[in-house]
CSV table of C-alpha atoms in Angstrom, one decimal:
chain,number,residue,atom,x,y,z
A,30,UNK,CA,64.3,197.3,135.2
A,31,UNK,CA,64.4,195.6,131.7
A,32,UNK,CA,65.3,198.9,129.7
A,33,UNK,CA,65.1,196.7,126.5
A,34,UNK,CA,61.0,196.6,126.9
A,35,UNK,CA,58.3,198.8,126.4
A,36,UNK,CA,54.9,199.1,127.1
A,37,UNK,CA,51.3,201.3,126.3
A,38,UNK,CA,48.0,201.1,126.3
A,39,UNK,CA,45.0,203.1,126.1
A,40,UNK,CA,40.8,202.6,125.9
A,41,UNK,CA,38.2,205.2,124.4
A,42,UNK,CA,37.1,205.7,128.0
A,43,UNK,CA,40.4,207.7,129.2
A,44,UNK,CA,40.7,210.1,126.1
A,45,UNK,CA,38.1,209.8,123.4
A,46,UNK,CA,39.3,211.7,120.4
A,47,UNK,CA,36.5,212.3,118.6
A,48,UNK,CA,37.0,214.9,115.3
A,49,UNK,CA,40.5,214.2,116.5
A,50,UNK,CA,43.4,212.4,114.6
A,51,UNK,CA,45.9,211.6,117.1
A,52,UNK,CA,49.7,209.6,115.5
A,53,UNK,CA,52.3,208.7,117.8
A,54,UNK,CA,55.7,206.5,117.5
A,55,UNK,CA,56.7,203.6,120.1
A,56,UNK,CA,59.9,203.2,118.6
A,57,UNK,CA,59.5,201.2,115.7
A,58,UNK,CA,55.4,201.0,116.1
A,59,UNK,CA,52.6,203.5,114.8
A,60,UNK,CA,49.2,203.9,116.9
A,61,UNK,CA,46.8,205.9,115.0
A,62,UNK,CA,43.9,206.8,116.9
A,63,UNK,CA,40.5,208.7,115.8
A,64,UNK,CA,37.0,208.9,117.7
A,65,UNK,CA,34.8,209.4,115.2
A,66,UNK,CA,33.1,212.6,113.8
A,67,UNK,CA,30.5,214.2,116.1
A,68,UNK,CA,28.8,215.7,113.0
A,69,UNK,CA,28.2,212.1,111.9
A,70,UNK,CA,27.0,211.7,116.2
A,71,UNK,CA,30.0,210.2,117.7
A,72,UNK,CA,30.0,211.3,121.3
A,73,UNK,CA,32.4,208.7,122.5
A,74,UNK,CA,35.1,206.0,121.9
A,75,UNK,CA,35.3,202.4,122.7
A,76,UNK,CA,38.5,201.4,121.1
A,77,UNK,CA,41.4,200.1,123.1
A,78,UNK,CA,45.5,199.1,122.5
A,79,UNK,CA,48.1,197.1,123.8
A,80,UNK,CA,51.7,197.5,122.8
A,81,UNK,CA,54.8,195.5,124.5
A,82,UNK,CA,57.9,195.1,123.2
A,83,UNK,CA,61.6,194.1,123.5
A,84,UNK,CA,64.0,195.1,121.1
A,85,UNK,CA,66.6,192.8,122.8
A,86,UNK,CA,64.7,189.6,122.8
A,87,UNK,CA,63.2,190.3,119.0
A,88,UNK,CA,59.2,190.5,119.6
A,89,UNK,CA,56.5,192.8,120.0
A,90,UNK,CA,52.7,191.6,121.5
A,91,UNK,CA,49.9,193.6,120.2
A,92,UNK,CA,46.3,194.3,121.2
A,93,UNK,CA,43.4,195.9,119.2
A,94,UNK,CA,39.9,196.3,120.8
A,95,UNK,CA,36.8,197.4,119.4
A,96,UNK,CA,34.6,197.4,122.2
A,97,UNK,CA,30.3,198.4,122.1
A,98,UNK,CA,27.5,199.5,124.7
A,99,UNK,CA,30.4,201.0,126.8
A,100,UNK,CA,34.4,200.6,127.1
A,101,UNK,CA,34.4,198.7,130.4
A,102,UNK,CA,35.0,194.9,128.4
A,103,UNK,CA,37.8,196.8,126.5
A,104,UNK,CA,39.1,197.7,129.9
A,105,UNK,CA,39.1,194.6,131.8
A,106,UNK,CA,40.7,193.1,128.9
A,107,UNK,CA,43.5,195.5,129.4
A,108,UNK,CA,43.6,195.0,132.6
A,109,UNK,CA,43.8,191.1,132.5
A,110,UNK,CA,47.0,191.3,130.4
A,111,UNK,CA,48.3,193.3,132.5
A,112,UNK,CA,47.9,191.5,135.3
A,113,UNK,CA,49.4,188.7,133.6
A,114,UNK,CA,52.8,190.8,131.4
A,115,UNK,CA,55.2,189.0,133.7
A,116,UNK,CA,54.1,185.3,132.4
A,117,UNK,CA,53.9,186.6,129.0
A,118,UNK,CA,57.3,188.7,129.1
A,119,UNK,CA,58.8,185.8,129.9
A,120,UNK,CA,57.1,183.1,127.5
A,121,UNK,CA,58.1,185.6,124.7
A,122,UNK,CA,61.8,185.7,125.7
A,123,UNK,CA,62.2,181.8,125.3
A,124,UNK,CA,64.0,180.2,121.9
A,125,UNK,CA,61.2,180.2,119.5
A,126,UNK,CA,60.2,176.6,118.9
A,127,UNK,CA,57.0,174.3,117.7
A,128,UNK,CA,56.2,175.0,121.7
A,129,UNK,CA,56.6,178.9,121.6
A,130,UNK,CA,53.0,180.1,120.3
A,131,UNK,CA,51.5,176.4,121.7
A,132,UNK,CA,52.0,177.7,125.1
A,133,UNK,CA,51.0,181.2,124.1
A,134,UNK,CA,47.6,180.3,123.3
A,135,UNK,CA,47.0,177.8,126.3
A,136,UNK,CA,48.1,180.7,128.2
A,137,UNK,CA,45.4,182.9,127.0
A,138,UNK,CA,43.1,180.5,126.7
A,139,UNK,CA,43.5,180.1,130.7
A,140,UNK,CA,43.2,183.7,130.8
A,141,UNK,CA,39.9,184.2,129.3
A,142,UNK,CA,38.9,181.0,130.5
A,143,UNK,CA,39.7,181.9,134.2
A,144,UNK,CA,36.6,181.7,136.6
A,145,UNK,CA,37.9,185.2,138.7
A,146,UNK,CA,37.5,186.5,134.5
A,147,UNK,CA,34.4,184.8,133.5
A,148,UNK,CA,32.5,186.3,136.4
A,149,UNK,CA,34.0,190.0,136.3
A,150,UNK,CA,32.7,189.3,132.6
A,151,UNK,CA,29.0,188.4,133.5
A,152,UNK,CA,28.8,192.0,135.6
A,153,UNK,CA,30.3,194.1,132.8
A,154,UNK,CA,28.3,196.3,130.0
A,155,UNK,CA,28.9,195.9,126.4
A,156,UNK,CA,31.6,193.2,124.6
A,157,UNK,CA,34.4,193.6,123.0
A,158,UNK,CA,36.3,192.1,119.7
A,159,UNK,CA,39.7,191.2,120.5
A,160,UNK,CA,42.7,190.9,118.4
A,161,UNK,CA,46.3,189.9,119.5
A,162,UNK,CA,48.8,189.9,117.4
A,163,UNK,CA,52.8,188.6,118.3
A,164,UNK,CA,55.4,188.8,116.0
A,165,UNK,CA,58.6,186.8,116.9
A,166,UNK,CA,62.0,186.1,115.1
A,167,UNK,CA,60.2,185.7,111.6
A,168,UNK,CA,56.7,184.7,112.1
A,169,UNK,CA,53.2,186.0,113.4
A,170,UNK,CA,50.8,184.4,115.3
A,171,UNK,CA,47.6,185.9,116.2
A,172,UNK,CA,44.6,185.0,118.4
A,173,UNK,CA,41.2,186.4,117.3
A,174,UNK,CA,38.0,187.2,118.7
A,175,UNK,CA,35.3,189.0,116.5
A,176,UNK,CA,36.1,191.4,113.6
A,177,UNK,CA,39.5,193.6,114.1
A,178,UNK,CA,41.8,192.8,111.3
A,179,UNK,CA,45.6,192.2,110.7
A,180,UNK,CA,46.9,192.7,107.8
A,181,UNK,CA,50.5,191.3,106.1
A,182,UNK,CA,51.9,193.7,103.1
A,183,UNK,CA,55.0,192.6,101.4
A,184,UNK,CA,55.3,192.7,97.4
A,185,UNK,CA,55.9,188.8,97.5
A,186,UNK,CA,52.1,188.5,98.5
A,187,UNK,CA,50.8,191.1,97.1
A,188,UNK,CA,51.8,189.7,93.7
A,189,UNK,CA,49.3,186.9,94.6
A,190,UNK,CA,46.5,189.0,95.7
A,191,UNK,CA,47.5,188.5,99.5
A,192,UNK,CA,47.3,191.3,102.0
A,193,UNK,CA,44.7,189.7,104.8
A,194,UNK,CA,45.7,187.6,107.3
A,195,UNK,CA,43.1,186.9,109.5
A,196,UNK,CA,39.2,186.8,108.7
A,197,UNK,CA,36.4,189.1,110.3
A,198,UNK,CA,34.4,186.9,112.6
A,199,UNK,CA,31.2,188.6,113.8
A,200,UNK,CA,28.8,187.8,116.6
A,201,UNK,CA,31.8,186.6,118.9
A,202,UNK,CA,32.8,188.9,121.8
A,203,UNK,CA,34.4,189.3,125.0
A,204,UNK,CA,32.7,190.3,127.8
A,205,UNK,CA,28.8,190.7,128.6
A,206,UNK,CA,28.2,188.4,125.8
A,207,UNK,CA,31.4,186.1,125.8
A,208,UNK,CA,32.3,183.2,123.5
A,209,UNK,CA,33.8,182.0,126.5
A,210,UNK,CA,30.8,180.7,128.3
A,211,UNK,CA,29.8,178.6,125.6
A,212,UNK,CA,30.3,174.9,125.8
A,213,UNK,CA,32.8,175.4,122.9
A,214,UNK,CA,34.7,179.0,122.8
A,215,UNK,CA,35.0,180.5,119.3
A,216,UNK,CA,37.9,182.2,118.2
A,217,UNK,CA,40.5,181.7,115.7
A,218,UNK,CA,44.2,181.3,116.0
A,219,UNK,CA,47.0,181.3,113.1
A,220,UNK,CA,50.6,181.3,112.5
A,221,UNK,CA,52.5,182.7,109.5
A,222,UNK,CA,56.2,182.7,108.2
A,223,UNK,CA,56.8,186.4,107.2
A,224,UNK,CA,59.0,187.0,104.0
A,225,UNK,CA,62.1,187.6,103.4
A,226,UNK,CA,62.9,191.5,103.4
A,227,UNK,CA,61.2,194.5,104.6
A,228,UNK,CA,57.2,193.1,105.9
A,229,UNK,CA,54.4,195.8,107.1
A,230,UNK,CA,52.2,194.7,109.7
A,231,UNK,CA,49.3,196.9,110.1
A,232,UNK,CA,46.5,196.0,112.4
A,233,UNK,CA,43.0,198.0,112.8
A,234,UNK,CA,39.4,198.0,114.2
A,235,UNK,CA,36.9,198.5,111.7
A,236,UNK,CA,36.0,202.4,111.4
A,237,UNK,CA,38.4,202.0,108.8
A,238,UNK,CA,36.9,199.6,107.3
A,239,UNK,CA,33.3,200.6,107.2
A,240,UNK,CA,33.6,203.8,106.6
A,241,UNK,CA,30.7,205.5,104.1
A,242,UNK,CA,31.5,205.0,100.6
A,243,UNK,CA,34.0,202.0,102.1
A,244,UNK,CA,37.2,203.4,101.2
A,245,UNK,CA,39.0,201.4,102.5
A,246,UNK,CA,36.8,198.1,102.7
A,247,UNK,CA,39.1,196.5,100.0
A,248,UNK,CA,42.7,195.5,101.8
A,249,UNK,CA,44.2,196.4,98.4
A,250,UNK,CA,43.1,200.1,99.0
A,251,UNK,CA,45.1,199.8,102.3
A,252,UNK,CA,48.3,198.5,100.7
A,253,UNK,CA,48.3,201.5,98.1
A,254,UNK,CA,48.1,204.1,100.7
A,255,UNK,CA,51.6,202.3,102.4
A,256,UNK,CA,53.0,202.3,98.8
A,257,UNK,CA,52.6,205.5,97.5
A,258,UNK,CA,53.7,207.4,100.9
A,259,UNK,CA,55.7,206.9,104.0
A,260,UNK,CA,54.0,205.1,106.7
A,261,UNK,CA,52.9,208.0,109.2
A,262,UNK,CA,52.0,210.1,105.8
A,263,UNK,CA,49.6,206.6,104.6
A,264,UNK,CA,47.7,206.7,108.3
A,265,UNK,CA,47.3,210.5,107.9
A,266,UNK,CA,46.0,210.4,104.7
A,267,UNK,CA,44.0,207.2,105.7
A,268,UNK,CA,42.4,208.8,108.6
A,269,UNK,CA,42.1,212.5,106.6
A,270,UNK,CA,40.0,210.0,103.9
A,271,UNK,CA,37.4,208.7,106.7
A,272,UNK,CA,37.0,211.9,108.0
A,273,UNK,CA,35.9,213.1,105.0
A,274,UNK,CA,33.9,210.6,104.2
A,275,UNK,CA,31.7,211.9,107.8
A,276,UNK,CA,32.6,208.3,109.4
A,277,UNK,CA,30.7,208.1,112.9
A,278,UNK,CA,32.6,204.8,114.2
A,279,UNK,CA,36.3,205.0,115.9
A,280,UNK,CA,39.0,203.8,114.2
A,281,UNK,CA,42.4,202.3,116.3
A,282,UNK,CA,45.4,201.5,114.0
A,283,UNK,CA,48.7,199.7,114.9
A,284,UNK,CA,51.6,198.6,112.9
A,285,UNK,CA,55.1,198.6,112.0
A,286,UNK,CA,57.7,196.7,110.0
A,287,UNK,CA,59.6,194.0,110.3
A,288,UNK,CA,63.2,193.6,108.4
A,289,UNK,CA,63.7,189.6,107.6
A,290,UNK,CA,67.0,188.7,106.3
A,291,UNK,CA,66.5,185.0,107.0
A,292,UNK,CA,65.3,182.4,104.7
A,293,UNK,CA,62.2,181.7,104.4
A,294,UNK,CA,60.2,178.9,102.4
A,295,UNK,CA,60.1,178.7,98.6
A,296,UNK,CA,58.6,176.9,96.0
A,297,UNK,CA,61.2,173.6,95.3
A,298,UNK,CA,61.2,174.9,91.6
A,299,UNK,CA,62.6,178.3,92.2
C-alpha cells in the first residue's frame, strides 16, 4: 500500500447536511460542506467531492459536483473515477512534461466518452456540472463541465484584478442531459503556471455563489475572507454568511495551498 496517497469522496445522497456546516482537514486540503437551509426548503443535497493525493510524488486531483433532479449523475461520476484511480495514480506520478496534462485530458475524455458510460448516462436522473482540478509540481490544469468554479489567490494576481480561473459555463452537464452525446462535446480545459510563494487554491459549487443578496458573487469578496482570517476561520465565516443570508442551494468547497519556491515567468523588463 502506497502510504504516501490519500483518497475521499462523498455525494449529497450519503449524508446530506442540510442547516449543517460540516469542515474537515485531509492533510493539507479543506472540504467544507453545507446542504442548504430547510427554512429556505432545502430537503436534500446533490453536491459531490473527490480528493486524491500524494505527498510523495507532489500532486493532488480534485473533483467538485453540483448535481440536479437527483444525485445519481454525481454518483456515477464518482464512481467512474474510481474505477479508473489506478490509470490516473499512475499518469500523475510521471515527470511533468508538455505530455503530462495532454494525456490527462485524452484520458478523461475516453472516460466520459466511453460507450459502457454514455449508456449508464442515458438511464440516470438529473445531470451534473463537473469540475476537476490537478495541481502538479507548479501548475494547474483543470477540465470543466458546467458552472463549479476554481479560483487562484496569490497577491501577484490579485494586484491585477485576478482571482478566477476558469469561467461558469451553463447548459452543459453530465449525465441525463450530457455534452457528451453531442456531435461536438463542450467543455473547457486550461493550464496555469502558479506563482512563486504561498498560492490558495479554493474550488466551489455555486450555493456560494448565488446566495441571496450575492455575497459572495464577486471573487474579490472570496479573496478578502482568506485575507483577513485563517483559512478554516474564512470557510466558517463564509458558510456562517450564506446561512444567514437563508440560502436554499448546497454549497461544496475544496482548497488548499500550494508553497512555490521555483521560478516562475516574469515580465523581461523586471
Amino acid at each position: 500500500m502506497n502510504n504516501n496517497f490519500k483518497d475521499f469522496s462523498w455525494v449529497g445522497s450519503q449524508e446530506n447536511f442540510v442547516d449543517k456546516v460540516i469542515i474537515q482537514y485531509l492533510n493539507h486540503i479543506i472540504v467544507g460542506r453545507y446542504g442548504g437551509n430547510s427554512n429556505a426548503g432545502q430537503y436534500k443535497n446533490e453536491d459531490g467531492c473527490l480528493v486524491w493525493f500524494n505527498e510523495k510524488e507532489d500532486w493532488e486531483f480534485v473533483i467538485a459536483l453540483d448535481a440536479h433532479n437527483t444525485a445519481e449523475s454525481a454518483e456515477r461520476v464518482l464512481g467512474l473515477f474510481e474505477n479508473e484511480k489506478a490509470q490516473i495514480k499512475h499518469l500523475l506520478s510521471m515527470a511533468t512534461t508538455q505530455k503530462t496534462f495532454k494525456m490527462l485530458e485524452e484520458k478523461i475524455l475516453s472516460m466520459f466518452q466511453s460507450r459502457e458510460f454514455l449508456s449508464t448516462c442515458r438511464n440516470m436522473k438529473g445531470e451534473t456540472a463537473c469540475l476537476i482540478v490537478v495541481r502538479k509540481d507548479k501548475y494547474i490544469w483543470w477540465f470543466s463541465v458546467g458552472d463549479c468554479v476554481l479560483y487562484l489567490f496569490h497577491p501577484e494576481l490579485s494586484a491585477l484584478g485576478q482571482y478566477q480561473i476558469n469561467q461558469r459555463q451553463f447548459y452543459e452537464w453530465i449525465g441525463q442531459v450530457n455534452t457528451f452525446e453531442q456531435e461536438v462535446p463542450c467543455y473547457s480545459v486550461g493550464i496555469k503556471e502558479l506563482r512563486q510563494g504561498e498560492n490558495c487554491l479554493f474550488l466551489t459549487t455555486d450555493g456560494l455563489i448565488e446566495c441571496p443578496n450575492e455575497p459572495y458573487s464577486k471573487p474579490k469578496n472570496i479573496y478578502n475572507s482568506f485575507v483577513n482570517s485563517k483559512d478554516e476561520e474564512s470557510i466558517k465565516t463564509m458558510f456562517q454568511n450564506i446561512r444567514e443570508n437563508n440560502v436554499r442551494d448546497s454549497t461544496t468547497i475544496i482548497s488548499w495551498k500550494v508553497n512555490i519556491l521555483k521560478e516562475v515567468t516574469i515580465p523581461s523588463n523586471q
